[in-house]
Coordinates of C-alpha atoms in Angstrom, one line a residue:
X1 CA 96.1 86.4 126.0
X2 CA 98.4 89.4 126.3
X3 CA 99.2 90.7 129.7
X4 CA 98.8 94.3 130.6
X5 CA 102.6 94.5 131.3
X6 CA 103.3 93.1 127.8
X7 CA 101.1 95.7 126.1
X8 CA 102.5 98.6 128.2
X9 CA 106.0 97.6 127.4
X10 CA 105.3 97.1 123.7
X11 CA 103.7 100.5 123.6
X12 CA 106.7 102.1 125.3
X13 CA 109.0 100.5 122.7
X14 CA 106.7 101.8 119.9
X15 CA 106.8 105.3 121.3
X16 CA 110.6 105.2 121.7
X17 CA 111.1 104.0 118.2
X18 CA 108.8 106.7 116.8
X19 CA 110.7 109.4 118.6
X20 CA 114.0 108.1 117.1
X21 CA 112.6 107.9 113.6
X22 CA 111.2 111.4 113.4
X23 CA 109.9 113.0 110.2
X24 CA 111.3 110.8 107.5
X25 CA 111.3 112.7 104.2
X26 CA 108.4 114.9 105.4
X27 CA 108.8 118.0 103.2
X28 CA 106.0 120.4 104.2
X29 CA 104.1 122.3 101.5
X30 CA 101.8 124.5 103.5
X31 CA 98.6 125.9 101.8
X32 CA 98.9 129.5 100.8
X33 CA 97.3 132.0 103.1
X34 CA 93.7 132.7 102.1
X35 CA 93.4 129.6 100.0
X36 CA 90.4 127.4 100.9
X37 CA 91.3 124.0 102.5
X38 CA 90.6 121.0 100.1
X39 CA 88.2 118.3 100.9
X40 CA 89.4 114.8 101.0
X41 CA 87.6 111.8 99.8
X42 CA 89.7 108.7 100.4
X43 CA 88.4 105.6 98.8
X44 CA 89.8 102.3 99.9
X45 CA 89.1 99.0 98.2
X46 CA 89.7 95.6 100.0
X47 CA 92.0 92.9 98.3
X48 CA 91.8 94.5 94.9
X49 CA 94.5 93.3 92.5
X50 CA 97.1 95.6 90.9
X51 CA 95.6 95.1 87.4
X52 CA 91.9 94.7 88.2
X53 CA 90.9 98.2 86.7
X54 CA 90.6 98.9 83.0
X55 CA 93.1 101.7 83.3
X56 CA 95.6 99.2 84.9
X57 CA 95.1 96.5 82.2
X58 CA 92.0 94.5 83.0
X59 CA 89.9 94.0 79.9
X60 CA 87.2 91.5 81.1
X61 CA 85.8 93.7 83.9
X62 CA 84.2 97.1 83.3
X63 CA 85.4 99.9 85.6
X64 CA 84.2 103.1 83.7
X65 CA 84.1 105.3 86.8
X66 CA 87.5 104.4 88.1
X67 CA 88.8 104.7 84.5
X68 CA 87.4 108.2 84.3
X69 CA 88.9 109.1 87.7
X70 CA 92.2 108.2 86.2
X71 CA 91.6 110.3 83.2
X72 CA 90.9 113.2 85.5
X73 CA 94.1 112.8 87.5
X74 CA 97.1 110.6 87.9
X75 CA 97.5 106.8 87.9
X76 CA 100.3 105.8 90.2
X77 CA 101.9 102.5 89.1
X78 CA 104.4 102.2 91.8
X79 CA 102.1 102.3 94.8
X80 CA 102.7 99.9 97.7
X81 CA 100.5 98.8 100.5
X82 CA 102.2 98.8 104.0
X83 CA 101.3 95.2 104.3
X84 CA 100.2 92.2 102.3
X85 CA 97.2 91.8 104.7
X86 CA 94.3 94.1 105.7
X87 CA 94.4 95.6 109.2
X88 CA 98.2 96.3 109.3
X89 CA 97.9 98.6 106.2
X90 CA 94.8 100.3 107.7
X91 CA 96.8 101.1 110.8
X92 CA 99.7 102.7 108.8
X93 CA 97.0 104.7 106.9
X94 CA 95.7 106.1 110.2
X95 CA 99.1 106.8 111.7
X96 CA 101.7 107.5 108.9
X97 CA 104.0 105.0 110.5
X98 CA 105.2 101.5 110.0
X99 CA 102.6 99.3 111.6
X100 CA 105.1 97.3 113.4
X101 CA 105.5 100.0 115.8
X102 CA 102.1 99.0 117.4
X103 CA 101.1 95.7 118.8
X104 CA 97.9 95.7 116.7
X105 CA 99.9 96.0 113.5
X106 CA 101.9 92.7 113.9
X107 CA 100.3 90.7 111.0
X108 CA 96.7 90.5 111.8
X109 CA 96.9 89.7 115.5
X110 CA 93.3 90.8 116.0
X111 CA 92.0 87.4 115.2
X112 CA 93.5 86.0 118.2
X113 CA 94.1 89.0 120.5
X114 CA 90.6 90.8 120.6
X115 CA 92.0 93.1 123.2
X116 CA 94.3 94.8 120.7
X117 CA 93.4 97.7 118.5
X118 CA 94.4 101.2 117.6
X119 CA 94.6 102.9 120.9
X120 CA 92.8 106.2 121.3
X121 CA 96.1 107.7 122.7
X122 CA 97.7 107.4 119.2
X123 CA 97.6 110.5 117.1
X124 CA 95.8 109.8 113.8
X125 CA 95.3 111.5 110.5
X126 CA 91.6 112.2 111.3
X127 CA 92.7 113.5 114.7
X128 CA 95.0 116.1 113.1
X129 CA 92.7 117.1 110.4
X130 CA 89.9 117.5 113.0
X131 CA 92.2 119.9 115.0
X132 CA 92.7 121.9 111.8
X133 CA 88.9 122.4 111.4
X134 CA 87.9 119.4 109.3
X135 CA 84.7 117.3 109.7
X136 CA 85.8 113.6 109.7
X137 CA 83.6 110.6 108.8
X138 CA 84.3 106.9 108.1
X139 CA 81.9 104.8 106.1
X140 CA 82.7 101.3 105.5
X141 CA 85.3 98.9 107.1
X142 CA 87.2 99.8 110.4
X143 CA 89.1 96.6 111.3
X144 CA 91.4 98.2 113.9
X145 CA 89.9 96.8 117.2
X146 CA 86.3 96.5 118.5
X147 CA 84.1 98.0 121.1
X148 CA 84.1 99.1 123.8
X149 CA 87.9 100.0 123.9
X150 CA 88.4 100.8 120.2
X151 CA 86.6 102.2 117.3
X152 CA 86.6 105.0 114.7
X153 CA 85.2 107.7 117.0
X154 CA 87.9 107.0 119.5
X155 CA 90.5 107.6 116.8
X156 CA 89.5 110.9 115.4
X157 CA 86.3 110.3 113.3
X158 CA 83.2 112.3 114.2
X159 CA 80.8 109.8 112.5
X160 CA 80.9 106.2 111.5
X161 CA 78.8 103.8 109.5
X162 CA 79.9 100.3 108.7
X163 CA 81.6 97.2 110.1
X164 CA 84.0 96.7 112.8
X165 CA 85.6 93.4 111.7
X166 CA 87.7 92.1 108.9
X167 CA 84.8 91.1 106.6
X168 CA 81.1 90.5 106.4
X169 CA 78.5 88.6 104.3
X170 CA 77.4 91.1 101.7
X171 CA 73.6 90.3 102.4
X172 CA 73.6 89.2 106.2
X173 CA 76.1 91.9 107.2
X174 CA 78.0 89.7 109.6
X175 CA 80.4 86.7 109.8
X176 CA 79.6 83.1 110.3
X177 CA 82.7 81.3 111.9
X178 CA 82.4 77.7 112.9
X179 CA 78.6 77.8 112.7
X180 CA 78.2 80.9 114.8
X181 CA 76.8 84.1 113.2
X182 CA 77.8 87.5 114.5
X183 CA 76.0 90.6 113.1
X184 CA 78.3 93.5 112.4
X185 CA 76.6 96.8 111.0
X186 CA 76.9 99.8 113.1
X187 CA 76.1 103.5 113.2
X188 CA 78.7 105.0 115.5
X189 CA 78.4 102.7 118.5
X190 CA 74.9 101.5 117.9
X191 CA 74.1 98.2 116.2
X192 CA 71.7 98.7 113.3
X193 CA 70.0 96.5 110.7
X194 CA 69.6 97.3 107.1
X195 CA 68.4 95.4 104.0
X196 CA 70.7 95.4 101.0
X197 CA 74.0 94.5 99.3
X198 CA 76.9 95.8 101.5
X199 CA 78.7 97.6 98.7
X200 CA 75.4 99.5 97.9
X201 CA 74.9 100.3 101.6
X202 CA 78.4 101.8 101.8
X203 CA 77.8 103.9 98.7
X204 CA 74.4 104.9 100.2
X205 CA 76.1 106.1 103.5
X206 CA 78.8 108.0 101.6
X207 CA 76.4 109.8 99.4
X208 CA 74.4 110.8 102.5
X209 CA 77.5 111.9 104.3
X210 CA 78.6 114.0 101.4
X211 CA 75.2 115.8 101.4
X212 CA 75.5 116.4 105.2
X213 CA 79.1 117.6 104.9
X214 CA 78.1 120.1 102.1
X215 CA 75.8 121.7 104.5
X216 CA 78.2 121.7 107.4
X217 CA 80.3 124.5 105.7
X218 CA 83.6 122.9 106.7
X219 CA 86.3 121.1 104.8
X220 CA 86.1 117.3 105.4
X221 CA 87.8 114.0 105.3
X222 CA 85.5 111.4 104.2
X223 CA 87.1 107.8 104.4
X224 CA 85.0 105.6 102.1
X225 CA 86.4 102.1 102.9
X226 CA 84.6 99.5 100.9
X227 CA 84.7 95.9 101.7
X228 CA 84.7 94.8 98.1
X229 CA 86.0 92.6 96.6
X230 CA 87.0 90.9 99.9
X231 CA 85.4 87.4 100.5
X232 CA 82.8 86.0 100.8
X233 CA 82.5 85.7 97.0
X234 CA 78.9 87.2 96.5
X235 CA 77.9 89.4 93.7
X236 CA 74.9 91.7 93.9
X237 CA 72.6 89.0 92.4
X238 CA 73.8 86.2 94.7
X239 CA 71.5 86.6 97.7
X240 CA 70.1 83.1 97.4
X241 CA 73.6 81.7 96.9
X242 CA 74.6 83.6 100.1
X243 CA 72.0 81.7 102.1
X244 CA 73.8 78.4 101.4
X245 CA 77.1 79.5 102.7
X246 CA 77.9 77.8 106.0
X247 CA 81.1 79.7 106.8
X248 CA 82.0 83.3 105.9
X249 CA 85.5 82.3 104.9
X250 CA 83.8 80.5 101.9
X251 CA 87.0 78.9 100.5
X252 CA 85.0 76.7 98.0
X253 CA 83.0 79.4 96.3
X254 CA 83.2 82.2 93.8
X255 CA 84.0 82.3 90.1
X256 CA 85.6 84.9 87.6
X257 CA 82.0 86.1 86.9
X258 CA 81.2 86.6 90.5
X259 CA 84.4 88.4 91.1
X260 CA 83.7 90.6 88.1
X261 CA 80.3 91.4 89.5
X262 CA 81.8 92.4 92.8
X263 CA 84.4 94.7 91.3
X264 CA 81.8 96.3 88.9
X265 CA 79.5 97.0 91.8
X266 CA 82.4 98.7 93.5
X267 CA 82.9 100.7 90.4
X268 CA 79.2 101.8 90.4
X269 CA 79.6 102.8 94.0
X270 CA 82.5 105.0 93.2
X271 CA 80.5 106.5 90.3
X272 CA 77.8 107.5 92.8
X273 CA 80.3 109.2 95.0
X274 CA 81.9 111.2 92.2
X275 CA 78.3 112.1 90.9
X276 CA 77.4 113.4 94.4
X277 CA 80.5 115.5 94.5
X278 CA 79.6 117.1 91.2
X279 CA 76.0 117.6 92.2
X280 CA 77.0 119.1 95.6
X281 CA 79.5 121.5 94.0
X282 CA 82.3 119.9 95.9
X283 CA 84.3 118.3 93.1
X284 CA 86.6 121.2 92.2
X285 CA 87.9 121.5 95.8
X286 CA 88.1 117.8 96.7
X287 CA 91.2 115.6 96.6
X288 CA 90.0 112.1 95.6
X289 CA 92.3 109.1 96.3
X290 CA 91.5 105.5 95.3
X291 CA 93.6 102.6 96.3
X292 CA 93.6 99.1 97.9
X293 CA 94.7 97.8 101.3
X294 CA 96.9 95.0 99.8
X295 CA 97.3 93.0 96.7
X296 CA 94.7 90.9 95.1
X297 CA 93.4 87.4 96.1
X298 CA 92.1 84.4 94.2
X299 CA 90.4 85.8 91.1
X300 CA 92.4 89.1 90.9
X301 CA 94.6 90.0 88.0
X302 CA 98.1 91.4 88.9
X303 CA 99.9 91.1 85.5
X304 CA 102.7 91.8 84.9
X305 CA 103.4 91.1 88.5
X306 CA 103.5 87.8 90.4
X307 CA 102.3 86.9 93.8
X308 CA 99.0 87.6 95.8
X309 CA 97.6 88.7 99.2
X310 CA 99.8 87.4 102.1
X311 CA 103.0 87.4 100.0
X312 CA 105.7 90.0 99.7
X313 CA 106.1 89.4 96.0
X314 CA 104.9 92.5 94.0
X315 CA 101.5 91.1 93.4
X316 CA 100.8 91.0 97.2
X317 CA 101.8 94.5 98.0
X318 CA 101.6 96.6 94.8
X319 CA 98.2 98.2 94.4
X320 CA 96.4 100.3 91.8
X321 CA 96.2 104.0 93.0
X322 CA 94.5 107.0 91.5
X323 CA 94.5 110.6 92.6
X324 CA 92.5 113.5 91.3
X325 CA 93.0 117.1 92.5
X326 CA 91.6 119.6 89.9
X327 CA 94.0 122.4 89.2
X328 CA 96.9 120.9 91.2
X329 CA 97.6 117.5 89.7
X330 CA 97.8 117.2 85.9
X331 CA 94.9 115.2 84.5
X332 CA 95.4 112.1 82.4
X333 CA 98.9 111.3 83.6
X334 CA 100.7 108.2 84.6
X335 CA 103.4 108.3 87.4
X336 CA 106.1 105.9 88.6
X337 CA 106.5 107.9 91.8
X338 CA 107.2 105.2 94.5
X339 CA 104.8 105.5 97.3
X340 CA 103.4 103.5 100.2
X341 CA 100.3 103.7 102.3
X342 CA 101.7 105.6 105.2
X343 CA 102.8 108.4 102.8
X344 CA 99.2 109.7 102.6
X345 CA 99.3 111.0 106.2
X346 CA 102.0 113.7 105.6
X347 CA 100.8 114.2 102.1
X348 CA 97.3 115.1 103.2
X349 CA 98.4 117.1 106.2
X350 CA 100.5 119.2 103.8
X351 CA 97.7 119.6 101.3
X352 CA 95.3 120.7 104.3
X353 CA 98.0 123.3 105.3
X354 CA 98.6 121.8 108.7
X355 CA 102.0 123.2 109.8
X356 CA 104.8 120.6 109.9
X357 CA 105.6 121.8 113.5
X358 CA 102.2 120.2 114.4
X359 CA 102.8 116.8 112.9
X360 CA 103.7 113.8 115.1
X361 CA 106.7 111.6 114.3
X362 CA 106.0 110.0 110.9
X363 CA 107.7 107.4 108.8
X364 CA 105.8 108.4 105.6
X365 CA 107.0 111.0 103.1
X366 CA 105.2 114.0 101.9
X367 CA 104.4 113.2 98.2
X368 CA 102.8 116.5 97.4
X369 CA 105.8 118.4 95.8
X370 CA 106.3 115.5 93.5
X371 CA 102.7 114.9 92.7
X372 CA 102.0 118.6 91.7
X373 CA 105.3 118.8 89.8
X374 CA 104.7 115.4 88.0
X375 CA 108.1 114.2 89.4
X376 CA 109.2 110.6 90.3
X377 CA 110.9 111.7 93.4
X378 CA 114.1 110.6 95.2
X379 CA 114.7 106.9 95.9
X380 CA 114.3 105.9 99.6
X381 CA 114.3 102.6 101.3
X382 CA 111.1 100.8 102.1
X383 CA 110.5 97.7 104.2
X384 CA 108.0 94.9 104.7
X385 CA 107.9 91.6 106.7
X386 CA 105.3 89.0 107.1
X387 CA 105.4 86.1 109.5
X388 CA 104.0 83.4 107.1
X389 CA 106.9 81.8 105.3
X390 CA 109.3 84.1 107.2
X391 CA 108.9 86.8 104.5
X392 CA 111.2 89.9 104.5
X393 CA 111.7 92.6 101.9
X394 CA 113.6 95.7 101.4
X395 CA 113.3 98.0 98.3
X396 CA 115.5 100.9 97.2
X397 CA 114.7 102.3 93.9
X398 CA 114.3 99.4 91.5
X399 CA 116.2 96.9 93.6
X400 CA 114.4 94.6 96.0
X401 CA 115.7 92.1 98.6
X402 CA 113.3 89.3 99.3
X403 CA 113.4 86.4 101.7
X404 CA 110.7 83.8 101.5
X405 CA 110.4 80.2 102.7
X406 CA 114.1 80.0 103.5
X407 CA 115.4 81.4 100.2
X408 CA 116.8 84.9 99.5
X409 CA 116.6 86.9 96.3
X410 CA 117.6 90.2 94.7
X411 CA 115.4 91.5 91.9
X412 CA 115.5 94.5 89.6
X413 CA 111.7 95.0 89.5
X414 CA 111.9 97.6 86.7
X415 CA 113.5 95.2 84.3
X416 CA 112.0 92.2 85.9
X417 CA 108.5 92.9 87.4
X418 CA 107.7 89.3 87.6
X419 CA 110.6 88.7 90.0
X420 CA 112.0 85.6 88.3
X421 CA 115.8 86.6 87.7
X422 CA 117.6 86.3 91.0
X423 CA 120.5 88.8 91.0
X424 CA 121.8 87.8 94.3
X425 CA 125.2 86.4 93.0
X426 CA 125.4 88.8 90.0
X427 CA 125.1 91.9 92.4
X428 CA 126.4 90.6 95.7
X429 CA 127.1 94.1 97.1
X430 CA 123.6 95.3 96.5
X431 CA 122.2 92.2 98.0
X432 CA 124.2 92.5 101.2
X433 CA 123.5 96.2 101.5
X434 CA 119.7 95.7 101.2
X435 CA 119.8 92.6 103.5
X436 CA 121.6 94.6 106.1
X437 CA 119.3 97.6 105.7
X438 CA 116.3 95.3 106.4
X439 CA 118.1 94.0 109.6
X440 CA 118.6 97.4 110.9
X441 CA 115.1 98.5 110.2
X442 CA 113.7 95.3 111.7
X443 CA 115.6 95.9 114.9
X444 CA 113.7 99.1 115.4
X445 CA 110.3 97.4 115.1
X446 CA 108.3 95.4 117.6
X447 CA 109.0 91.7 117.6
X448 CA 106.2 89.2 116.6
X449 CA 103.8 88.1 119.3
X450 CA 104.2 84.5 120.1
X451 CA 100.7 83.7 118.8
X452 CA 100.4 86.2 116.1
X453 CA 97.7 85.3 113.5
X454 CA 99.5 84.4 110.3
X455 CA 98.5 83.4 106.8
X456 CA 99.2 80.0 105.5
X457 CA 98.4 78.7 102.1
X458 CA 95.9 75.9 102.1
X459 CA 95.9 73.0 99.7
X460 CA 93.6 74.8 97.4
X461 CA 95.9 78.0 97.1
X462 CA 93.7 80.0 99.2
X463 CA 95.0 82.0 102.1
X464 CA 93.8 80.9 105.5
X465 CA 92.8 83.8 107.8
X466 CA 91.4 87.4 107.2

């Protein structure tokens, strides 16, 4: 267990690092006076592969709602998750900062350090929007620390419906680990019981929340964090199969057909949310964002990329991202604007008209000027690390430094998206530059905890862990 002294010290280092970093690339674009603040619907999938949507290249899974969302806005093909695993990315989404500034962001330590989580003293996106007059709700997966010390309503959300942990059985709404079942479905801080497929229950909760928010008369942030298509591998028709699963990690299950059913169920859920926006008269003034918390796993498609969840190859960190904002972002467009999860905090603060003087220190960049202009933005360095296989990565423009399992690489990911041509000896100056940039960035982050929960590949190619 971590001592109180260790946690306090780590928090102090985090605060100092944040103060030194400042507002990296945060170009404010305040909302004009008198213009109505936009609503925000942020839809987050779980472990969805880069090419798992029709509009990103998948032809054996039907995703008509998400394809229509792309047709109504912009599809971002150079979107990156802050991490190749779940909760670190979610922490970056809440804070607009590199997750390694916080003890809870150190590569899924929540599995072995239950005392960790997103502290209520940390200023979050829902905190800031709430101060600006927004109603804030989270429906779906939290995964940033459990009760009684952590939770959505301690970090800026007015209302919560969903699960606290990293995953849940789609029918039993809890996890079975080593033969012990723990139920995990909540409304705010009250445990509740519902009957139904979890993806449908999350969609139900979002539709109900959109109706309540319509009547509230305030702009809103609704975070719709689906668990699909995260394991266990259960489609809507698999309730009887689910009863035979002895452990929620379910390494020996699933199929392409089951995965397709899970993704298609997610798409139907998104369709219901978009239809509710239309029926409520909210669509024209709502920013809708759809993305994933990390790259795909097991049955996902990532072509033309390589890699998967838990790896810093492109397939583990590049995610499909869609954005629709009627009248502000040109419909039916594709963009190669490089962006990362933490960028959504300054971007949405700017869209909501929150003055930059009221922003905390952020590592993310405000994407709004580039999104509204259809520009690809100026290059800037981005960094990742992952304890498993001692992975390290630094990206600047199209060049990417990668260290993995004791080997080092330099890739041009525009010319070589599958990361197979190592340019380390061809462009030695660029290799050394990016390697040094990673080392400088890493020195400003918290070190790994001695017992940080890490991902390791099992013999069957499945990642062990959350």
